[in-house]
Coordinates of C-alpha atoms in Angstrom, one line a residue:
X1 CA -2.2 27.8 -2.1
X2 CA -4.0 25.8 0.6
X3 CA -5.6 26.5 4.0
X4 CA -3.0 25.9 6.7
X5 CA -3.6 24.9 10.3
X6 CA -1.7 25.4 13.5
X7 CA 1.7 23.7 13.3
X8 CA 2.9 21.2 15.8
X9 CA 5.9 19.0 16.0
X10 CA 6.7 15.7 17.7
X11 CA 4.3 14.0 20.0
X12 CA 4.7 16.1 23.2
X13 CA 1.4 17.2 24.6
X14 CA 2.6 20.7 25.2
X15 CA 3.0 21.2 21.4
X16 CA -0.3 19.5 20.5
X17 CA -3.3 21.5 19.3
X18 CA -6.0 22.2 21.8
X19 CA -8.8 22.1 19.3
X20 CA -9.7 19.3 16.8
X21 CA -10.1 21.9 14.0
X22 CA -6.5 23.1 14.6
X23 CA -4.8 19.8 13.8
X24 CA -2.5 19.9 10.8
X25 CA -3.5 16.7 9.1
X26 CA -0.9 17.0 6.4
X27 CA 1.8 17.0 9.1
X28 CA 0.1 14.2 10.9
X29 CA 0.1 12.0 7.8
X30 CA 3.7 12.9 7.1
X31 CA 4.9 12.0 10.7
X32 CA 3.1 8.6 10.6
X33 CA 4.2 7.8 7.1
X34 CA 7.9 8.4 7.9
X35 CA 7.8 6.0 10.8
X36 CA 6.0 3.4 8.7
X37 CA 8.7 3.7 6.1
X38 CA 11.3 3.0 8.8
X39 CA 9.3 0.0 10.1
X40 CA 9.2 -1.4 6.5
X41 CA 13.0 -1.0 6.1
X42 CA 13.7 -2.7 9.4
X43 CA 11.3 -5.6 8.5
X44 CA 13.0 -6.0 5.1
X45 CA 16.4 -6.2 6.9
X46 CA 15.1 -8.7 9.5
X47 CA 15.9 -6.3 12.3
X48 CA 13.0 -7.3 14.6
X49 CA 14.4 -5.5 17.6
X50 CA 14.3 -2.2 15.7
X51 CA 10.9 -3.1 14.4
X52 CA 9.5 -3.5 17.9
X53 CA 11.1 -0.2 19.0
X54 CA 9.6 1.7 16.1
X55 CA 6.2 0.2 16.7
X56 CA 6.3 1.3 20.3
X57 CA 7.4 4.8 19.3
X58 CA 4.6 5.1 16.7
X59 CA 1.8 3.8 19.0
X60 CA 2.8 6.4 21.6
X61 CA 3.0 9.4 19.2
X62 CA 0.5 12.1 19.0
X63 CA 0.2 11.9 15.2
X64 CA -0.7 8.3 15.2
X65 CA -3.2 8.7 18.0
X66 CA -4.9 11.6 16.2
X67 CA -5.0 9.7 12.9
X68 CA -6.5 6.7 14.7
X69 CA -9.3 8.8 16.2
X70 CA -9.9 10.5 12.9
X71 CA -10.4 7.1 11.2
X72 CA -12.9 5.7 13.7
X73 CA -14.9 9.0 13.9
X74 CA -15.1 9.6 10.1
X75 CA -15.8 6.1 8.7
X76 CA -19.1 4.3 8.0
X77 CA -19.2 2.9 11.5
X78 CA -19.0 6.2 13.3
X79 CA -22.7 6.1 14.3
X80 CA -22.5 2.5 15.6
X81 CA -21.8 2.3 19.4
X82 CA -20.3 -0.6 21.3
X83 CA -21.6 -2.0 24.6
X84 CA -21.0 1.3 26.4
X85 CA -23.3 3.1 23.9
X86 CA -20.9 6.0 23.6
X87 CA -20.0 7.9 20.4
X88 CA -17.3 10.5 19.7
X89 CA -19.3 12.8 17.5
X90 CA -18.2 16.3 18.7
X91 CA -14.8 18.0 18.2
X92 CA -14.4 18.2 22.0
X93 CA -14.9 14.5 22.3
X94 CA -12.5 13.8 19.5
X95 CA -9.7 15.9 20.8
X96 CA -10.2 14.4 24.3
X97 CA -10.1 10.9 22.9
X98 CA -6.5 11.3 21.6
X99 CA -5.4 11.5 25.2
X100 CA -7.3 8.3 26.1
X101 CA -5.2 6.1 23.8
X102 CA -2.8 4.7 26.4
X103 CA -1.5 1.2 27.1
X104 CA -1.2 1.7 30.8
X105 CA -4.5 0.8 32.5
X106 CA -6.2 -0.1 29.2
X107 CA -8.9 -2.8 29.4
X108 CA -11.1 -3.4 26.3
X109 CA -14.8 -3.9 26.9
X110 CA -16.6 -6.9 25.5
X111 CA -17.8 -6.8 21.9
X112 CA -21.5 -6.1 21.1
X113 CA -22.8 -8.9 18.9
X114 CA -25.0 -7.8 16.0
X115 CA -26.2 -9.9 13.0
X116 CA -26.4 -8.8 9.4
X117 CA -28.0 -10.9 6.6
X118 CA -25.8 -12.9 4.2
X119 CA -26.6 -13.5 0.5
X120 CA -27.6 -17.0 1.2
X121 CA -30.3 -15.9 3.7
X122 CA -28.3 -16.7 6.8
X123 CA -27.0 -14.2 9.3
X124 CA -23.4 -13.1 9.7
X125 CA -22.3 -12.3 13.3
X126 CA -20.3 -9.1 13.8
X127 CA -18.6 -8.0 17.0
X128 CA -18.8 -4.2 17.5
X129 CA -16.0 -2.8 19.7
X130 CA -16.4 0.4 21.7
X131 CA -15.1 3.7 20.2
X132 CA -12.1 3.5 22.5
X133 CA -11.3 -0.1 21.5
X134 CA -11.7 0.7 17.8
X135 CA -9.3 3.6 18.1
X136 CA -6.8 1.5 19.9
X137 CA -7.1 -1.1 17.1
X138 CA -6.7 1.6 14.5
X139 CA -3.6 2.9 16.3
X140 CA -1.8 -0.5 16.5
X141 CA -2.8 -1.3 12.9
X142 CA -0.8 1.7 11.8
X143 CA 2.3 0.0 13.3
X144 CA 1.3 -3.6 12.1
X145 CA 0.4 -2.9 8.5
X146 CA 3.9 -2.1 7.2
X147 CA 5.1 -5.4 8.5
X148 CA 2.1 -7.3 7.1
X149 CA 2.6 -5.8 3.7
X150 CA 6.3 -6.8 3.7
X151 CA 5.6 -10.5 4.6
X152 CA 2.4 -10.9 2.6
X153 CA 2.1 -13.3 -0.4
X154 CA 2.2 -11.5 -3.7
X155 CA -1.2 -12.8 -4.8
X156 CA -3.1 -12.0 -1.7
X157 CA -5.6 -9.2 -2.6
X158 CA -8.1 -8.9 0.3
X159 CA -8.1 -5.9 2.6
X160 CA -4.8 -4.5 1.4
X161 CA -4.0 -1.0 0.1
X162 CA -4.7 -0.5 -3.6
X163 CA -5.7 -4.1 -4.1
X164 CA -9.1 -5.2 -5.1
X165 CA -11.3 -8.1 -6.3
X166 CA -10.6 -7.1 -9.8
X167 CA -6.8 -7.7 -9.2
X168 CA -7.6 -11.2 -8.0
X169 CA -9.8 -11.8 -11.1
X170 CA -7.0 -10.6 -13.4
X171 CA -4.5 -12.9 -11.8
X172 CA -6.8 -15.9 -12.2
X173 CA -7.2 -14.8 -15.9
X174 CA -3.4 -14.8 -16.4
X175 CA -3.1 -18.2 -14.8
X176 CA -5.8 -19.9 -16.8
X177 CA -6.4 -18.1 -20.1
X178 CA -3.7 -19.8 -22.3
X179 CA -4.0 -23.1 -24.1
X180 CA -1.0 -24.4 -22.0
X181 CA -2.3 -23.0 -18.7
X182 CA -3.4 -25.1 -15.8
X183 CA -6.7 -26.8 -16.4
X184 CA -7.6 -28.0 -12.9
X185 CA -8.7 -25.7 -10.0
X186 CA -9.0 -26.4 -6.3
X187 CA -11.9 -24.1 -5.2
X188 CA -11.4 -24.0 -1.4
X189 CA -13.6 -22.8 1.4
X190 CA -12.5 -22.6 5.1
X191 CA -15.1 -23.6 7.7
X192 CA -15.9 -20.9 10.2
X193 CA -12.7 -19.0 9.5
X194 CA -13.1 -15.9 11.8
X195 CA -14.5 -18.0 14.6
X196 CA -11.8 -20.7 14.8
X197 CA -8.4 -19.1 14.5
X198 CA -6.1 -20.4 17.2
X199 CA -5.3 -17.7 19.8
X200 CA -2.0 -19.2 20.9
X201 CA -0.9 -19.3 17.3
X202 CA -1.7 -15.6 16.7
X203 CA -0.1 -14.5 20.0
X204 CA 3.1 -16.4 18.9
X205 CA 3.2 -15.2 15.3
X206 CA 1.6 -11.8 14.9
X207 CA 4.3 -9.1 15.2
X208 CA 2.6 -6.6 17.5
X209 CA 2.2 -5.8 21.2
X210 CA 1.3 -9.2 22.7
X211 CA -0.3 -7.8 25.8
X212 CA -2.7 -5.6 23.8
X213 CA -3.5 -8.4 21.3
X214 CA -4.2 -10.9 24.1
X215 CA -6.7 -8.4 25.7
X216 CA -8.5 -8.0 22.4
X217 CA -8.7 -11.7 21.7
X218 CA -10.0 -12.5 25.3
X219 CA -12.4 -9.5 25.7
X220 CA -15.6 -11.6 25.3
X221 CA -18.8 -10.9 23.5
X222 CA -22.2 -9.6 24.8
X223 CA -25.0 -11.4 22.8
X224 CA -28.6 -10.7 23.9
X225 CA -27.4 -9.4 27.3
X226 CA -25.3 -12.5 27.9
X227 CA -21.5 -12.3 28.3
X228 CA -19.7 -15.1 26.4
X229 CA -15.9 -15.8 26.7
X230 CA -13.9 -15.8 23.5
X231 CA -11.5 -18.8 23.4
X232 CA -10.8 -18.8 19.7
X233 CA -11.1 -16.7 16.6
X234 CA -11.1 -13.0 15.8
X235 CA -14.4 -11.2 15.5
X236 CA -15.6 -9.8 12.3
X237 CA -16.3 -6.1 12.8
X238 CA -13.1 -4.9 14.4
X239 CA -10.8 -2.6 12.5
X240 CA -7.8 -4.9 13.0
X241 CA -9.6 -8.1 12.2
X242 CA -8.9 -8.1 8.5
X243 CA -5.2 -7.7 9.2
X244 CA -5.2 -10.6 11.6
X245 CA -7.0 -12.7 9.1
X246 CA -4.5 -11.9 6.4
X247 CA -1.6 -12.6 8.8
X248 CA -3.2 -16.0 9.6
X249 CA -3.2 -17.1 5.9
X250 CA 0.1 -15.5 4.9
X251 CA 2.4 -18.2 3.6
X252 CA -0.3 -20.2 1.9
X253 CA 1.3 -19.2 -1.5
X254 CA 5.0 -18.8 -0.7
X255 CA 5.3 -21.9 1.6
X256 CA 3.3 -24.1 -0.8
X257 CA 5.7 -23.1 -3.7
X258 CA 8.7 -23.8 -1.4
X259 CA 7.2 -27.2 -0.4
X260 CA 6.7 -28.3 -4.0
X261 CA 10.2 -27.2 -4.9
X262 CA 11.6 -29.3 -2.1
X263 CA 9.4 -32.3 -3.0
X264 CA 9.9 -32.3 -6.8
X265 CA 12.9 -30.0 -7.4
X266 CA 12.5 -26.4 -8.7
X267 CA 12.5 -27.3 -12.4
X268 CA 9.8 -29.9 -12.2
X269 CA 7.8 -27.9 -9.7
X270 CA 7.6 -25.0 -12.1
X271 CA 6.0 -27.3 -14.7
X272 CA 3.1 -28.2 -12.3
X273 CA 1.4 -24.9 -13.1
X274 CA 0.6 -24.3 -9.5
X275 CA -0.8 -20.8 -8.7
X276 CA -2.5 -19.4 -5.6
X277 CA -4.9 -16.5 -5.7
X278 CA -6.4 -15.4 -2.3
X279 CA -8.9 -12.7 -1.3
X280 CA -9.3 -12.6 2.5
X281 CA -10.3 -16.2 3.5
X282 CA -11.4 -17.2 -0.1
X283 CA -8.8 -18.8 -2.3
X284 CA -8.3 -21.0 -5.4
X285 CA -5.3 -23.0 -6.4
X286 CA -4.5 -24.1 -10.0
X287 CA -2.6 -27.2 -10.9
X288 CA -1.7 -29.4 -13.9
X289 CA -3.8 -32.4 -12.8
X290 CA -6.6 -33.5 -10.5
X291 CA -4.2 -36.0 -8.8
X292 CA -1.7 -33.2 -7.9
X293 CA -4.4 -31.1 -6.3
X294 CA -6.1 -34.1 -4.6
X295 CA -3.2 -36.1 -3.4
X296 CA -0.4 -33.5 -2.8
X297 CA -1.7 -30.0 -2.5
X298 CA -5.0 -30.5 -0.6
X299 CA -3.3 -32.6 2.2
X300 CA -0.6 -29.9 2.6
X301 CA -3.3 -27.2 2.9
X302 CA -5.2 -29.2 5.5
X303 CA -2.0 -29.4 7.6
X304 CA -1.2 -25.7 7.0
X305 CA -4.7 -24.7 8.3
X306 CA -4.6 -27.2 11.2
X307 CA -1.7 -25.4 12.8
X308 CA -3.8 -22.3 12.9
X309 CA -6.9 -24.0 14.3
X310 CA -8.7 -24.1 10.9
X311 CA -10.0 -26.7 8.5
X312 CA -11.4 -26.9 5.0
X313 CA -15.2 -27.3 4.5
X314 CA -15.6 -30.6 2.8
X315 CA -19.0 -29.7 1.5
X316 CA -17.9 -26.5 -0.2
X317 CA -14.3 -27.4 -1.3
X318 CA -14.1 -29.0 -4.7
X319 CA -11.7 -29.7 -7.5
X320 CA -13.1 -28.8 -11.0
X321 CA -11.9 -28.7 -14.6
X322 CA -11.7 -25.2 -16.1
X323 CA -14.2 -26.4 -18.8
X324 CA -16.7 -27.0 -16.0
X325 CA -16.0 -23.6 -14.5
X326 CA -16.1 -22.2 -11.0
X327 CA -17.4 -19.2 -9.1
X328 CA -15.1 -16.7 -7.3
X329 CA -15.8 -13.2 -5.9
X330 CA -19.1 -12.9 -7.8
X331 CA -17.8 -14.1 -11.2
X332 CA -17.9 -17.4 -13.1
X333 CA -14.6 -18.5 -14.7
X334 CA -15.0 -21.0 -17.5
X335 CA -13.4 -22.0 -20.8
X336 CA -15.7 -22.3 -23.8
X337 CA -14.0 -24.2 -26.7
X338 CA -10.6 -23.3 -25.3
X339 CA -11.4 -19.6 -24.6
X340 CA -11.7 -18.4 -21.1
X341 CA -14.7 -16.2 -20.4
X342 CA -15.3 -14.4 -17.1
X343 CA -19.0 -13.5 -16.4
X344 CA -21.1 -12.3 -13.5
X345 CA -22.2 -15.5 -11.8
X346 CA -25.9 -16.3 -11.4
X347 CA -25.9 -16.0 -7.6
X348 CA -24.5 -12.5 -7.8
X349 CA -27.0 -11.4 -10.4
X350 CA -29.9 -12.9 -8.5
X351 CA -28.8 -11.2 -5.2
X352 CA -28.5 -7.8 -7.0
X353 CA -31.9 -8.1 -8.6
X354 CA -33.5 -9.0 -5.3
X355 CA -31.9 -5.8 -3.9
X356 CA -33.4 -3.8 -6.7
X357 CA -36.8 -5.5 -6.3
X358 CA -36.9 -4.7 -2.6
X359 CA -35.9 -1.1 -3.1
X360 CA -38.6 -0.5 -5.7
X361 CA -41.3 -2.4 -3.8
X362 CA -40.7 -0.5 -0.6
X363 CA -40.9 2.9 -2.3
X364 CA -44.2 2.9 -4.1
X365 CA -45.2 6.3 -2.8
X366 CA -42.1 8.4 -3.6
X367 CA -41.5 10.6 -6.6
X368 CA -39.9 9.3 -9.8
X369 CA -36.8 11.4 -9.4
X370 CA -36.4 10.1 -5.8
X371 CA -36.6 6.5 -7.0
X372 CA -34.0 7.2 -9.7
X373 CA -31.7 8.7 -7.1
X374 CA -32.0 5.6 -5.0
X375 CA -31.4 3.2 -7.9
X376 CA -28.6 5.0 -9.8
X377 CA -25.8 4.4 -7.2
X378 CA -26.8 0.8 -6.9
X379 CA -26.9 0.3 -10.7
X380 CA -23.6 2.2 -11.3
X381 CA -21.8 0.3 -8.5
X382 CA -22.9 -3.1 -9.8
X383 CA -22.0 -2.2 -13.4
X384 CA -18.6 -0.8 -12.5
X385 CA -17.8 -3.9 -10.5
X386 CA -18.5 -6.1 -13.5
X387 CA -17.2 -3.7 -16.1
X388 CA -13.8 -5.6 -16.5
X389 CA -15.5 -8.9 -17.5
X390 CA -17.8 -10.3 -20.2
X391 CA -20.9 -8.7 -18.8
X392 CA -22.9 -7.2 -21.6
X393 CA -25.4 -10.1 -21.7
X394 CA -25.9 -9.9 -17.9
X395 CA -26.4 -6.1 -18.2
X396 CA -29.0 -6.6 -20.9
X397 CA -30.9 -9.2 -18.9
X398 CA -30.8 -7.1 -15.8
X399 CA -32.1 -4.1 -17.6
X400 CA -35.0 -6.1 -19.0
X401 CA -35.9 -7.4 -15.5
X402 CA -35.6 -3.8 -14.1
X403 CA -37.9 -2.4 -16.9
X404 CA -40.5 -5.0 -16.0
X405 CA -40.2 -4.2 -12.3
X406 CA -40.5 -0.4 -13.0
X407 CA -43.6 -1.0 -15.1
X408 CA -45.2 -2.7 -12.2
X409 CA -44.2 0.2 -9.9
X410 CA -45.8 2.7 -12.3
X411 CA -49.0 0.6 -12.7
X412 CA -49.5 0.3 -9.0
X413 CA -49.3 4.1 -8.7
X414 CA -51.8 4.6 -11.5
X415 CA -54.1 1.5 -11.5
X416 CA -56.7 3.2 -13.7
X417 CA -54.3 4.4 -16.4
X418 CA -53.5 2.5 -19.6
X419 CA -50.0 1.5 -20.8
X420 CA -49.7 4.3 -23.3
X421 CA -50.4 7.0 -20.6
X422 CA -47.9 5.4 -18.2
X423 CA -45.2 5.2 -20.9
X424 CA -45.6 8.9 -21.8
X425 CA -45.4 9.9 -18.1
X426 CA -42.4 7.9 -17.0
X427 CA -40.4 6.9 -20.1
X428 CA -38.7 9.1 -22.7
X429 CA -37.1 8.5 -26.1
X430 CA -33.5 9.6 -25.5
X431 CA -30.3 9.2 -27.6
X432 CA -31.9 6.6 -29.9
X433 CA -33.2 4.6 -27.0
X434 CA -37.0 4.4 -27.2
X435 CA -37.6 3.6 -23.5
X436 CA -35.6 5.5 -20.9
X437 CA -37.0 5.8 -17.3
X438 CA -36.5 9.6 -16.8
X439 CA -37.9 12.4 -14.8
X440 CA -38.2 16.1 -15.4
X441 CA -36.5 18.1 -12.6
X442 CA -35.7 21.7 -11.7
X443 CA -32.0 22.5 -11.7
X444 CA -30.1 24.7 -9.3
X445 CA -29.9 27.4 -12.0
X446 CA -33.7 27.5 -12.0
X447 CA -34.1 25.9 -15.4
X448 CA -35.7 22.6 -16.4
X449 CA -33.6 19.5 -16.5
X450 CA -33.9 15.7 -16.7
X451 CA -32.7 12.9 -14.5
X452 CA -32.2 9.6 -16.3
X453 CA -32.0 6.1 -14.8
X454 CA -28.5 4.8 -15.2
X455 CA -28.1 2.6 -18.2
X456 CA -26.3 -0.7 -17.5
X457 CA -25.8 -1.4 -21.2
X458 CA -24.0 1.9 -21.8
X459 CA -21.3 0.8 -19.3
X460 CA -18.1 0.2 -21.3
X461 CA -16.3 -3.1 -20.8
X462 CA -12.7 -2.1 -20.0
X463 CA -10.0 -4.7 -19.0
X464 CA -8.6 -4.1 -15.6
X465 CA -5.0 -3.2 -15.2
X466 CA -3.7 -5.6 -12.5
X467 CA -1.5 -4.3 -9.7
X468 CA 2.0 -5.7 -9.6
X469 CA 2.2 -8.6 -7.0
X470 CA 5.4 -7.2 -5.4
X471 CA 3.9 -3.7 -4.9
X472 CA 4.6 -2.4 -1.4
X473 CA 2.6 0.8 -0.3
X474 CA 5.0 1.6 2.5
X475 CA 8.3 1.2 0.5
X476 CA 9.5 4.6 -0.9
X477 CA 10.8 2.8 -4.0
X478 CA 7.2 2.1 -5.0
X479 CA 5.9 5.6 -4.4
X480 CA 5.7 6.7 -8.0
X481 CA 4.1 3.5 -9.1
X482 CA 1.5 3.8 -6.3
X483 CA 0.7 7.4 -7.1
X484 CA 0.2 6.6 -10.8
X485 CA -1.9 3.5 -10.1
X486 CA -4.1 5.4 -7.6
X487 CA -4.7 8.3 -10.0
X488 CA -5.5 5.9 -12.9
X489 CA -8.1 4.1 -10.8
X490 CA -9.6 7.3 -9.4
X491 CA -10.1 8.6 -12.9
X492 CA -11.7 5.3 -13.9
X493 CA -14.1 5.6 -11.0
X494 CA -15.0 9.2 -12.1
X495 CA -15.6 8.2 -15.7
X496 CA -19.3 9.2 -15.5
X497 CA -18.3 12.8 -14.3
X498 CA -15.9 14.4 -16.7
X499 CA -15.8 17.6 -14.6
X500 CA -14.4 15.6 -11.6
X501 CA -11.7 14.1 -13.8
X502 CA -10.6 17.6 -14.9
X503 CA -10.6 18.9 -11.3
X504 CA -8.7 15.8 -10.0
X505 CA -6.0 16.1 -12.7
X506 CA -5.6 19.8 -12.1
X507 CA -5.2 19.2 -8.4
X508 CA -2.8 16.2 -9.0
X509 CA -5.1 14.0 -6.9
X510 CA -4.6 16.1 -3.8
X511 CA -7.2 17.7 -1.5
X512 CA -7.3 21.5 -1.9
X513 CA -7.4 22.0 1.8
X514 CA -5.0 19.5 3.5
X515 CA -2.9 18.6 0.5
X516 CA -3.2 14.9 1.2
X517 CA -4.1 12.3 -1.5
X518 CA -7.8 11.6 -2.3
X519 CA -8.7 8.0 -3.3
X520 CA -11.6 5.6 -3.2
X521 CA -11.1 5.0 0.6
X522 CA -11.1 8.7 1.5
X523 CA -13.7 9.8 -1.0
X524 CA -14.1 13.4 -2.2
X525 CA -16.6 16.2 -2.3
X526 CA -17.2 18.9 -5.0
X527 CA -16.8 22.3 -3.3
X528 CA -17.8 25.7 -4.7
X529 CA -15.4 28.4 -3.8
X530 CA -18.1 31.1 -4.1
X531 CA -21.1 29.5 -2.6
X532 CA -24.1 28.9 -4.9
X533 CA -26.4 30.6 -2.4
X534 CA -24.2 33.7 -2.8
X535 CA -24.5 33.6 -6.6
X536 CA -21.4 31.5 -7.3
X537 CA -21.3 29.7 -10.7
X538 CA -21.1 26.0 -11.4
X539 CA -18.0 26.6 -13.7
X540 CA -14.9 24.5 -13.1
X541 CA -13.0 27.7 -12.1
X542 CA -15.3 28.0 -9.1
X543 CA -14.9 24.4 -7.9
X544 CA -12.4 22.2 -6.2
X545 CA -12.3 18.7 -4.8
X546 CA -11.9 18.2 -1.1
X547 CA -11.9 15.3 1.4
X548 CA -15.4 15.0 2.9
X549 CA -14.0 15.8 6.4
X550 CA -12.1 18.8 5.0
X551 CA -15.2 19.9 3.3
X552 CA -17.1 19.8 6.6
X553 CA -14.3 21.7 8.3
X554 CA -14.3 24.5 5.6
X555 CA -18.0 25.1 6.2
X556 CA -18.0 24.8 10.0
X557 CA -15.1 27.2 10.3
X558 CA -16.0 29.4 7.3
X559 CA -12.5 29.0 5.9
X560 CA -11.5 30.6 2.6
X561 CA -10.2 28.0 0.1
X562 CA -8.0 29.2 -2.8
X563 CA -8.1 27.1 -6.0
X564 CA -4.7 25.4 -6.7
X565 CA -3.0 26.6 -9.8
X566 CA -2.1 23.7 -12.2
X567 CA 1.6 23.5 -12.9

């Protein structure tokens, strides 16, 4: 049994909740999902008139508007304001924002330019829209994404539901691991991708409201108090930008295969071992020979990109033999004596070590347990990212470097103490390991406990199960496959917390409040039914998993949650 909210139907304002806390999010998700299924079916049938009609209906519906506001007020950017310096951080502002999402009279404000550091030391420019513009983008993305998923290339993995870098890595492995696999790889890089996409091409090709899209593309950018017009490109930082980027490069795989079939015939083309793997604007293409990639495929790609206002970076685009190896998405792919090994690349490892070094150096004065709490999420995230590849050697080296860095941290705190004293204070012999950076802590039960630094070497290497290329998250025929895949990946991400796995399985992956699915995008919180401050226990029978937003709603409204009974 779950907490229920005030019911509403349709999109009429007279039936809509008057308070943000009263919105029935389960019904909202259902209403939006049904329409997205219909858009998918119409797209598959090529009925573009019906697609446009359904898109118009969805972007005017109360459910879609509420979901759009929910997304922009509960994601990581909710505290980042646009040029108007406004945030929607109260329930009153959120419920009011739903009524502001209208096409009539809508004029987006210029983007606020900010810069974030890149791994190579340079700065990446981001364009931050206002909250209203972000919500409008989220609203229209709900209507665009089902079409995008239908027309996308099967081996495009960036910014798509249930697809990840690990899926792209697995596909490259399948295309290059055998003795008879392609041995040559075109490692491509697009020059200034987000800044140079042709606006006219996008307005002609992207299947969404052209008036709204034109306003976003031409909204301008405020950089250091100077307003600059935008004549090309789509800014990084907008919610809809990844979808527009994917739309721009769609066809890179399917159209190339069609071109080769026309040029050589289908039988001969299939023997060329051509495969395309793309993640956002990064992609590689395999082929049977250097000549094929250099003289046939590369010129075709140059022409494909030119129609979109883009071009390859001559300095960064190269053709390599698999025995020489290449880097992609933080991994190095290379054959050693005929065997393909995928390892964390040097650049990725160096960048991660620099992140650890900076964190430790900037926190000399904090307690040991606080430092461990800062480092553990970083270590766990890096280890889990590389856990599907040959990473044990990289893990071992990183732990050695981290040990040396932590010894320096401890010695700076106690410059007059010898090594033996420092070792006794900060390191423990645990589970057969002689040197474990660990701190004694007080638990919530009032007993003594211990907090250990995450061990990279203890991370198991588990091969990633690749998603099927034809998977469609908005097609009801793929519903069971998607549910199974989502639960498997959630359980993998919870591998270090067996209690969460048990709770997640018992709840069938559904939030105990709203009944909607929990995944890596939504996140989850561990909620105690009888609060710990009131004497509630930490037993599994007193705990459920909730969406972070549902968790906040339970505490703000003092709602009573009933634990779901496993079937």
